[in-house]
Coordinates of C-alpha atoms in Angstrom, one line a residue:
M1 CA -0.9 4.6 -40.0
K2 CA 0.1 7.2 -37.6
C3 CA 3.5 5.9 -37.2
F4 CA 3.6 5.9 -41.0
A5 CA 3.4 9.3 -40.9
I6 CA 5.2 10.2 -38.6
A7 CA 8.1 7.7 -40.5
L8 CA 7.9 10.1 -43.7
A9 CA 7.5 13.8 -42.0
I10 CA 10.9 12.8 -39.9
G11 CA 13.1 10.9 -42.8
L12 CA 12.7 7.0 -41.5
A13 CA 12.5 4.7 -43.9
G14 CA 9.6 2.3 -41.5
C15 CA 8.3 1.9 -38.1
A16 CA 8.1 -1.6 -36.5
S17 CA 4.9 -1.2 -34.6
E18 CA 2.4 1.4 -34.2
D19 CA 3.8 1.4 -29.7
P20 CA 7.0 -0.6 -29.0
V21 CA 6.6 1.2 -25.8
S22 CA 3.8 -0.7 -24.0
A23 CA 5.3 -3.6 -24.2
T24 CA 7.8 -1.8 -21.6
V25 CA 6.0 0.5 -20.0
P26 CA 5.7 -0.9 -15.7
V27 CA 3.0 -1.6 -14.1
A28 CA 2.0 -2.1 -10.1
K29 CA 1.1 -6.0 -10.3
S30 CA 2.4 -7.0 -6.3
I31 CA 1.8 -4.9 -3.4
E32 CA 3.4 -6.9 -0.1
V33 CA 4.1 -6.1 4.0
V34 CA 7.5 -4.8 4.5
S35 CA 6.8 -4.2 8.4
G36 CA 4.3 -3.3 11.2
S37 CA 1.6 -6.7 11.1
G38 CA 1.4 -8.5 14.5
M39 CA 1.8 -5.4 17.1
I40 CA 0.0 -5.0 20.7
A41 CA -0.9 -2.1 22.3
M42 CA -3.2 -0.9 24.8
Y43 CA -7.0 0.2 22.8
G44 CA -6.9 3.4 22.6
T45 CA -3.1 4.2 21.9
T46 CA -0.9 4.6 18.1
L47 CA 1.2 1.7 17.4
P48 CA 4.5 2.7 17.7
D49 CA 6.0 1.4 14.2
P50 CA 4.2 2.3 11.2
L51 CA 2.8 0.1 8.6
V52 CA 4.8 0.3 5.9
V53 CA 4.3 -1.9 2.1
H54 CA 5.9 -2.1 -0.4
V55 CA 4.3 -2.5 -4.4
K56 CA 7.0 -3.6 -7.0
D57 CA 6.1 -3.7 -11.9
Q58 CA 5.9 -6.9 -13.5
F59 CA 9.3 -7.4 -13.9
G60 CA 9.8 -6.9 -9.6
A61 CA 11.2 -3.8 -9.8
S62 CA 9.8 -1.0 -7.4
F63 CA 7.0 1.0 -8.0
A64 CA 5.9 4.1 -8.0
G65 CA 2.8 6.6 -7.6
A66 CA 0.9 3.8 -7.2
V67 CA -1.9 4.8 -4.7
V68 CA -2.0 2.6 -2.2
T69 CA -5.6 2.3 0.3
F70 CA -5.8 1.3 3.5
A71 CA -9.2 0.2 5.6
A72 CA -9.7 -2.0 9.0
S73 CA -11.7 -3.8 10.8
G74 CA -12.9 -2.3 13.8
T75 CA -12.6 1.6 15.6
V76 CA -8.8 1.9 14.0
T77 CA -7.5 5.6 12.1
F78 CA -5.0 6.0 9.9
N79 CA -3.0 9.1 9.0
Y80 CA -4.1 9.3 5.9
D81 CA -6.6 6.5 4.3
S82 CA -4.0 6.8 1.3
V83 CA -1.0 7.1 0.4
I84 CA 0.9 7.3 -3.4
T85 CA 4.6 5.2 -3.7
S86 CA 7.6 6.5 -2.3
A87 CA 10.9 5.8 -5.5
S88 CA 11.5 3.2 -4.2
G89 CA 8.3 1.7 -4.1
T90 CA 6.5 2.2 -0.5
A91 CA 3.7 3.8 1.5
A92 CA 3.8 4.3 5.2
V93 CA 0.6 5.6 7.4
T94 CA 0.7 5.4 11.6
F95 CA -2.2 3.1 12.9
S96 CA -4.2 3.9 16.3
F97 CA -6.8 1.7 18.1
G98 CA -10.1 3.1 19.1
L99 CA -11.0 2.4 21.9
H100 CA -11.9 -1.5 22.2
A101 CA -9.7 -4.6 22.4
G102 CA -9.3 -7.4 20.2
V103 CA -7.8 -7.6 17.1
D104 CA -7.8 -5.0 14.2
T105 CA -7.4 -6.6 10.6
V106 CA -5.6 -3.8 8.3
T107 CA -6.0 -3.9 4.4
A108 CA -4.1 -2.3 2.1
T109 CA -4.8 -2.6 -1.5
V110 CA -4.0 -1.0 -4.8
S111 CA -6.3 -0.6 -7.8
G112 CA -5.4 -3.2 -10.1
I113 CA -4.1 -6.2 -7.8
S114 CA -6.2 -8.3 -6.7
T115 CA -4.3 -9.4 -3.7
P116 CA -4.3 -6.7 -0.8
A117 CA -0.7 -6.9 1.9
L118 CA -2.8 -7.5 5.2
F119 CA -2.0 -6.6 8.7
V120 CA -2.7 -8.3 11.6
E121 CA -2.9 -5.4 14.9
T122 CA -3.6 -7.2 18.9
A123 CA -4.9 -3.7 20.9
N124 CA -4.5 -5.5 24.6
P125 CA -7.3 -3.6 27.4
G126 CA -4.3 -2.6 29.7
I127 CA -3.9 -3.3 33.1
P128 CA -5.7 -1.9 35.6
G129 CA -5.0 0.9 37.8
S130 CA -6.4 -0.3 40.9
L131 CA -8.2 -3.5 42.0
S132 CA -11.4 -3.3 45.1
V133 CA -12.5 -6.0 46.7

């Protein structure tokens, strides 16, 4: 009915559908790791490279404006817990290990996308400064 009223107001003969735009509106459909997974560093340090993801829409194009939430196992920190994707569909965070050696798993998620992007990072205990016998 709304379409008919608009058509009369601007002098159109008719409308093809109520909302022709909804079929072509992009929505975030996938998230993938671009770089940063598999790094190894000493515990208590910040990884040398950021963790980067790419979000795409249902047409396979980069999706800008998606809120990407990063979460991790272990005692790690990020410079931001959530980041909005850029015009190129990417989002990045820096990652710092806690004070424990081991493997930390990081997930990057976007609301509405069922499969997260997964990063695996390894914190080494470092090299001892001295050894006593």
